[in-house]
């Protein structure tokens, strides 16, 4: 979620360097106003899709006979804060954390069999460019030391 979402009313950033630093740190930056309904809808699509969509699936499954065993997965981008593994690092991460809590509740109340998977390193063309093997390779090719 380190991407900038721009509204139809674009407020220029006074400090592009500050914005780049925020994005590099995984901070979600939004340029726009709280009265921009189109922008707000875009921002909260992730909430609706990740939380309400998941609950819709669980609601259907809890009433199925027999109940299916559910395996769901999401990325490792959920937590980026060292030594604070239970605190989400972004809005996306918060929706995934909510999914974990909702899964626990549906298992406890309705007996749904739920298994959550968290993929940490996806190698190949679908891997994220900020993963270690990409940055290590770039540093090696440039003759730079690999930061540890």
mmCIF file of C-alpha atoms in Angstrom:
data_model
loop_
_atom_site.group_PDB
_atom_site.id
_atom_site.type_symbol
_atom_site.label_atom_id
_atom_site.label_comp_id
_atom_site.label_asym_id
_atom_site.label_seq_id
_atom_site.Cartn_x
_atom_site.Cartn_y
_atom_site.Cartn_z
ATOM 1 C CA UNK A 1 0.000 0.000 0.000
ATOM 2 C CA UNK A 2 2.928 2.319 -0.393
ATOM 3 C CA UNK A 3 1.349 3.817 -3.506
ATOM 4 C CA UNK A 4 -0.021 7.312 -3.852
ATOM 5 C CA UNK A 5 -3.700 7.558 -4.694
ATOM 6 C CA UNK A 6 -4.547 10.832 -6.389
ATOM 7 C CA UNK A 7 -8.005 12.320 -6.552
ATOM 8 C CA UNK A 8 -9.551 14.338 -9.322
ATOM 9 C CA UNK A 9 -8.624 17.398 -7.265
ATOM 10 C CA UNK A 10 -4.864 17.021 -7.152
ATOM 11 C CA UNK A 11 -3.053 18.846 -4.375
ATOM 12 C CA UNK A 12 0.626 18.998 -5.331
ATOM 13 C CA UNK A 13 3.085 17.643 -2.816
ATOM 14 C CA UNK A 14 5.246 20.406 -1.346
ATOM 15 C CA UNK A 15 8.068 18.024 -0.649
ATOM 16 C CA UNK A 16 8.501 15.239 -3.176
ATOM 17 C CA UNK A 17 11.482 13.952 -1.199
ATOM 18 C CA UNK A 18 9.335 13.581 1.915
ATOM 19 C CA UNK A 19 6.688 11.720 -0.087
ATOM 20 C CA UNK A 20 9.332 9.348 -1.482
ATOM 21 C CA UNK A 21 10.659 8.716 2.030
ATOM 22 C CA UNK A 22 7.148 7.921 3.279
ATOM 23 C CA UNK A 23 6.474 5.569 0.375
ATOM 24 C CA UNK A 24 9.817 3.826 0.892
ATOM 25 C CA UNK A 25 8.779 3.281 4.520
ATOM 26 C CA UNK A 26 5.443 1.775 3.480
ATOM 27 C CA UNK A 27 3.345 4.780 4.521
ATOM 28 C CA UNK A 28 0.190 5.201 2.479
ATOM 29 C CA UNK A 29 -0.079 8.728 1.086
ATOM 30 C CA UNK A 30 -3.297 10.211 -0.230
ATOM 31 C CA UNK A 31 -3.486 13.534 -1.991
ATOM 32 C CA UNK A 32 -7.048 14.799 -1.940
ATOM 33 C CA UNK A 33 -9.849 15.968 0.271
ATOM 34 C CA UNK A 34 -12.227 14.216 2.601
ATOM 35 C CA UNK A 35 -15.160 15.484 0.533
ATOM 36 C CA UNK A 36 -13.925 13.679 -2.594
ATOM 37 C CA UNK A 37 -16.388 10.773 -2.641
ATOM 38 C CA UNK A 38 -14.762 9.115 -5.677
ATOM 39 C CA UNK A 39 -11.385 9.067 -3.927
ATOM 40 C CA UNK A 40 -12.849 7.783 -0.658
ATOM 41 C CA UNK A 41 -14.637 4.972 -2.503
ATOM 42 C CA UNK A 42 -11.333 3.935 -4.101
ATOM 43 C CA UNK A 43 -9.600 3.951 -0.723
ATOM 44 C CA UNK A 44 -12.191 1.786 0.952
ATOM 45 C CA UNK A 45 -12.573 -0.758 -1.859
ATOM 46 C CA UNK A 46 -9.807 -2.740 -0.174
ATOM 47 C CA UNK A 47 -11.775 -2.780 3.082
ATOM 48 C CA UNK A 48 -14.925 -3.965 1.396
ATOM 49 C CA UNK A 49 -13.192 -6.548 -0.773
ATOM 50 C CA UNK A 50 -10.947 -8.009 1.894
ATOM 51 C CA UNK A 51 -13.307 -7.984 4.861
ATOM 52 C CA UNK A 52 -16.888 -8.053 3.553
ATOM 53 C CA UNK A 53 -15.954 -10.410 0.715
ATOM 54 C CA UNK A 54 -14.318 -12.842 3.123
ATOM 55 C CA UNK A 55 -17.294 -12.715 5.502
ATOM 56 C CA UNK A 56 -19.653 -13.391 2.562
ATOM 57 C CA UNK A 57 -17.720 -16.565 1.772
ATOM 58 C CA UNK A 58 -17.744 -17.677 5.408
ATOM 59 C CA UNK A 59 -21.482 -17.007 5.742
ATOM 60 C CA UNK A 60 -22.223 -19.267 2.784
ATOM 61 C CA UNK A 61 -19.831 -21.974 4.013
ATOM 62 C CA UNK A 62 -21.189 -22.055 7.576
ATOM 63 C CA UNK A 63 -24.637 -22.980 6.246
ATOM 64 C CA UNK A 64 -23.414 -25.570 3.732
ATOM 65 C CA UNK A 65 -24.079 -29.224 4.485
ATOM 66 C CA UNK A 66 -21.503 -30.612 4.738
ATOM 67 C CA UNK A 67 -19.374 -27.622 5.653
ATOM 68 C CA UNK A 68 -16.309 -27.307 3.433
ATOM 69 C CA UNK A 69 -12.774 -27.097 4.762
ATOM 70 C CA UNK A 70 -11.460 -23.656 3.770
ATOM 71 C CA UNK A 71 -7.862 -22.794 2.960
ATOM 72 C CA UNK A 72 -7.187 -19.098 2.368
ATOM 73 C CA UNK A 73 -3.985 -17.216 1.732
ATOM 74 C CA UNK A 74 -2.517 -13.734 1.572
ATOM 75 C CA UNK A 75 0.845 -12.102 1.217
ATOM 76 C CA UNK A 76 3.558 -11.522 3.783
ATOM 77 C CA UNK A 77 3.046 -7.759 3.462
ATOM 78 C CA UNK A 78 0.842 -7.797 6.512
ATOM 79 C CA UNK A 79 3.436 -6.983 9.149
ATOM 80 C CA UNK A 80 6.554 -4.922 8.579
ATOM 81 C CA UNK A 81 7.276 -3.655 12.079
ATOM 82 C CA UNK A 82 10.075 -5.483 13.878
ATOM 83 C CA UNK A 83 9.233 -6.739 17.373
ATOM 84 C CA UNK A 84 5.565 -5.757 16.956
ATOM 85 C CA UNK A 85 4.273 -8.778 15.092
ATOM 86 C CA UNK A 86 0.633 -8.290 16.055
ATOM 87 C CA UNK A 87 0.315 -4.710 14.793
ATOM 88 C CA UNK A 88 -0.576 -4.196 11.127
ATOM 89 C CA UNK A 89 1.718 -1.964 9.084
ATOM 90 C CA UNK A 90 -0.876 -0.713 6.545
ATOM 91 C CA UNK A 91 -4.590 -0.567 5.786
ATOM 92 C CA UNK A 92 -4.205 -3.697 3.643
ATOM 93 C CA UNK A 93 -2.442 -5.387 6.556
ATOM 94 C CA UNK A 94 -5.251 -4.403 8.916
ATOM 95 C CA UNK A 95 -7.794 -6.089 6.623
ATOM 96 C CA UNK A 96 -5.697 -9.266 6.607
ATOM 97 C CA UNK A 97 -5.370 -9.174 10.408
ATOM 98 C CA UNK A 98 -9.153 -8.741 10.586
ATOM 99 C CA UNK A 99 -9.487 -11.828 8.356
ATOM 100 C CA UNK A 100 -7.407 -13.828 10.820
ATOM 101 C CA UNK A 101 -9.611 -12.737 13.716
ATOM 102 C CA UNK A 102 -12.815 -13.376 11.756
ATOM 103 C CA UNK A 103 -11.534 -16.861 10.829
ATOM 104 C CA UNK A 104 -10.910 -17.653 14.478
ATOM 105 C CA UNK A 105 -14.401 -16.489 15.396
ATOM 106 C CA UNK A 106 -16.135 -18.515 12.653
ATOM 107 C CA UNK A 107 -14.173 -21.580 13.719
ATOM 108 C CA UNK A 108 -15.085 -21.046 17.370
ATOM 109 C CA UNK A 109 -18.788 -20.273 16.853
ATOM 110 C CA UNK A 110 -19.701 -22.367 13.788
ATOM 111 C CA UNK A 111 -16.982 -25.021 13.751
ATOM 112 C CA UNK A 112 -15.751 -24.044 10.290
ATOM 113 C CA UNK A 113 -12.471 -25.695 9.374
ATOM 114 C CA UNK A 114 -10.249 -22.763 8.348
ATOM 115 C CA UNK A 115 -6.562 -22.729 7.502
ATOM 116 C CA UNK A 116 -4.813 -19.455 6.703
ATOM 117 C CA UNK A 117 -1.564 -19.425 4.716
ATOM 118 C CA UNK A 118 0.886 -16.548 4.604
ATOM 119 C CA UNK A 119 3.327 -16.605 1.677
ATOM 120 C CA UNK A 120 6.609 -14.909 2.534
ATOM 121 C CA UNK A 121 8.790 -15.184 -0.543
ATOM 122 C CA UNK A 122 7.444 -15.630 -4.020
ATOM 123 C CA UNK A 123 10.288 -16.199 -6.450
ATOM 124 C CA UNK A 124 10.135 -15.450 -10.157
ATOM 125 C CA UNK A 125 8.347 -12.954 -12.384
ATOM 126 C CA UNK A 126 5.490 -12.520 -9.890
ATOM 127 C CA UNK A 127 7.813 -11.727 -6.978
ATOM 128 C CA UNK A 128 7.826 -8.255 -5.456
ATOM 129 C CA UNK A 129 10.801 -6.122 -6.522
ATOM 130 C CA UNK A 130 11.524 -5.110 -2.920
ATOM 131 C CA UNK A 131 12.240 -8.698 -1.824
ATOM 132 C CA UNK A 132 15.758 -9.554 -0.659
ATOM 133 C CA UNK A 133 16.847 -11.628 -3.642
ATOM 134 C CA UNK A 134 16.123 -8.738 -6.043
ATOM 135 C CA UNK A 135 17.909 -6.110 -3.933
ATOM 136 C CA UNK A 136 20.824 -8.485 -3.201
ATOM 137 C CA UNK A 137 21.254 -9.215 -6.913
ATOM 138 C CA UNK A 138 21.165 -5.508 -7.801
ATOM 139 C CA UNK A 139 23.783 -4.719 -5.136
ATOM 140 C CA UNK A 140 26.041 -7.589 -6.251
ATOM 141 C CA UNK A 141 25.845 -6.469 -9.879
ATOM 142 C CA UNK A 142 26.733 -2.890 -8.836
ATOM 143 C CA UNK A 143 29.630 -4.085 -6.675
ATOM 144 C CA UNK A 144 27.903 -2.816 -3.528
ATOM 145 C CA UNK A 145 27.926 -4.643 -0.178
ATOM 146 C CA UNK A 146 24.730 -6.474 0.794
ATOM 147 C CA UNK A 147 23.142 -4.803 3.839
ATOM 148 C CA UNK A 148 22.435 -7.128 6.746
#
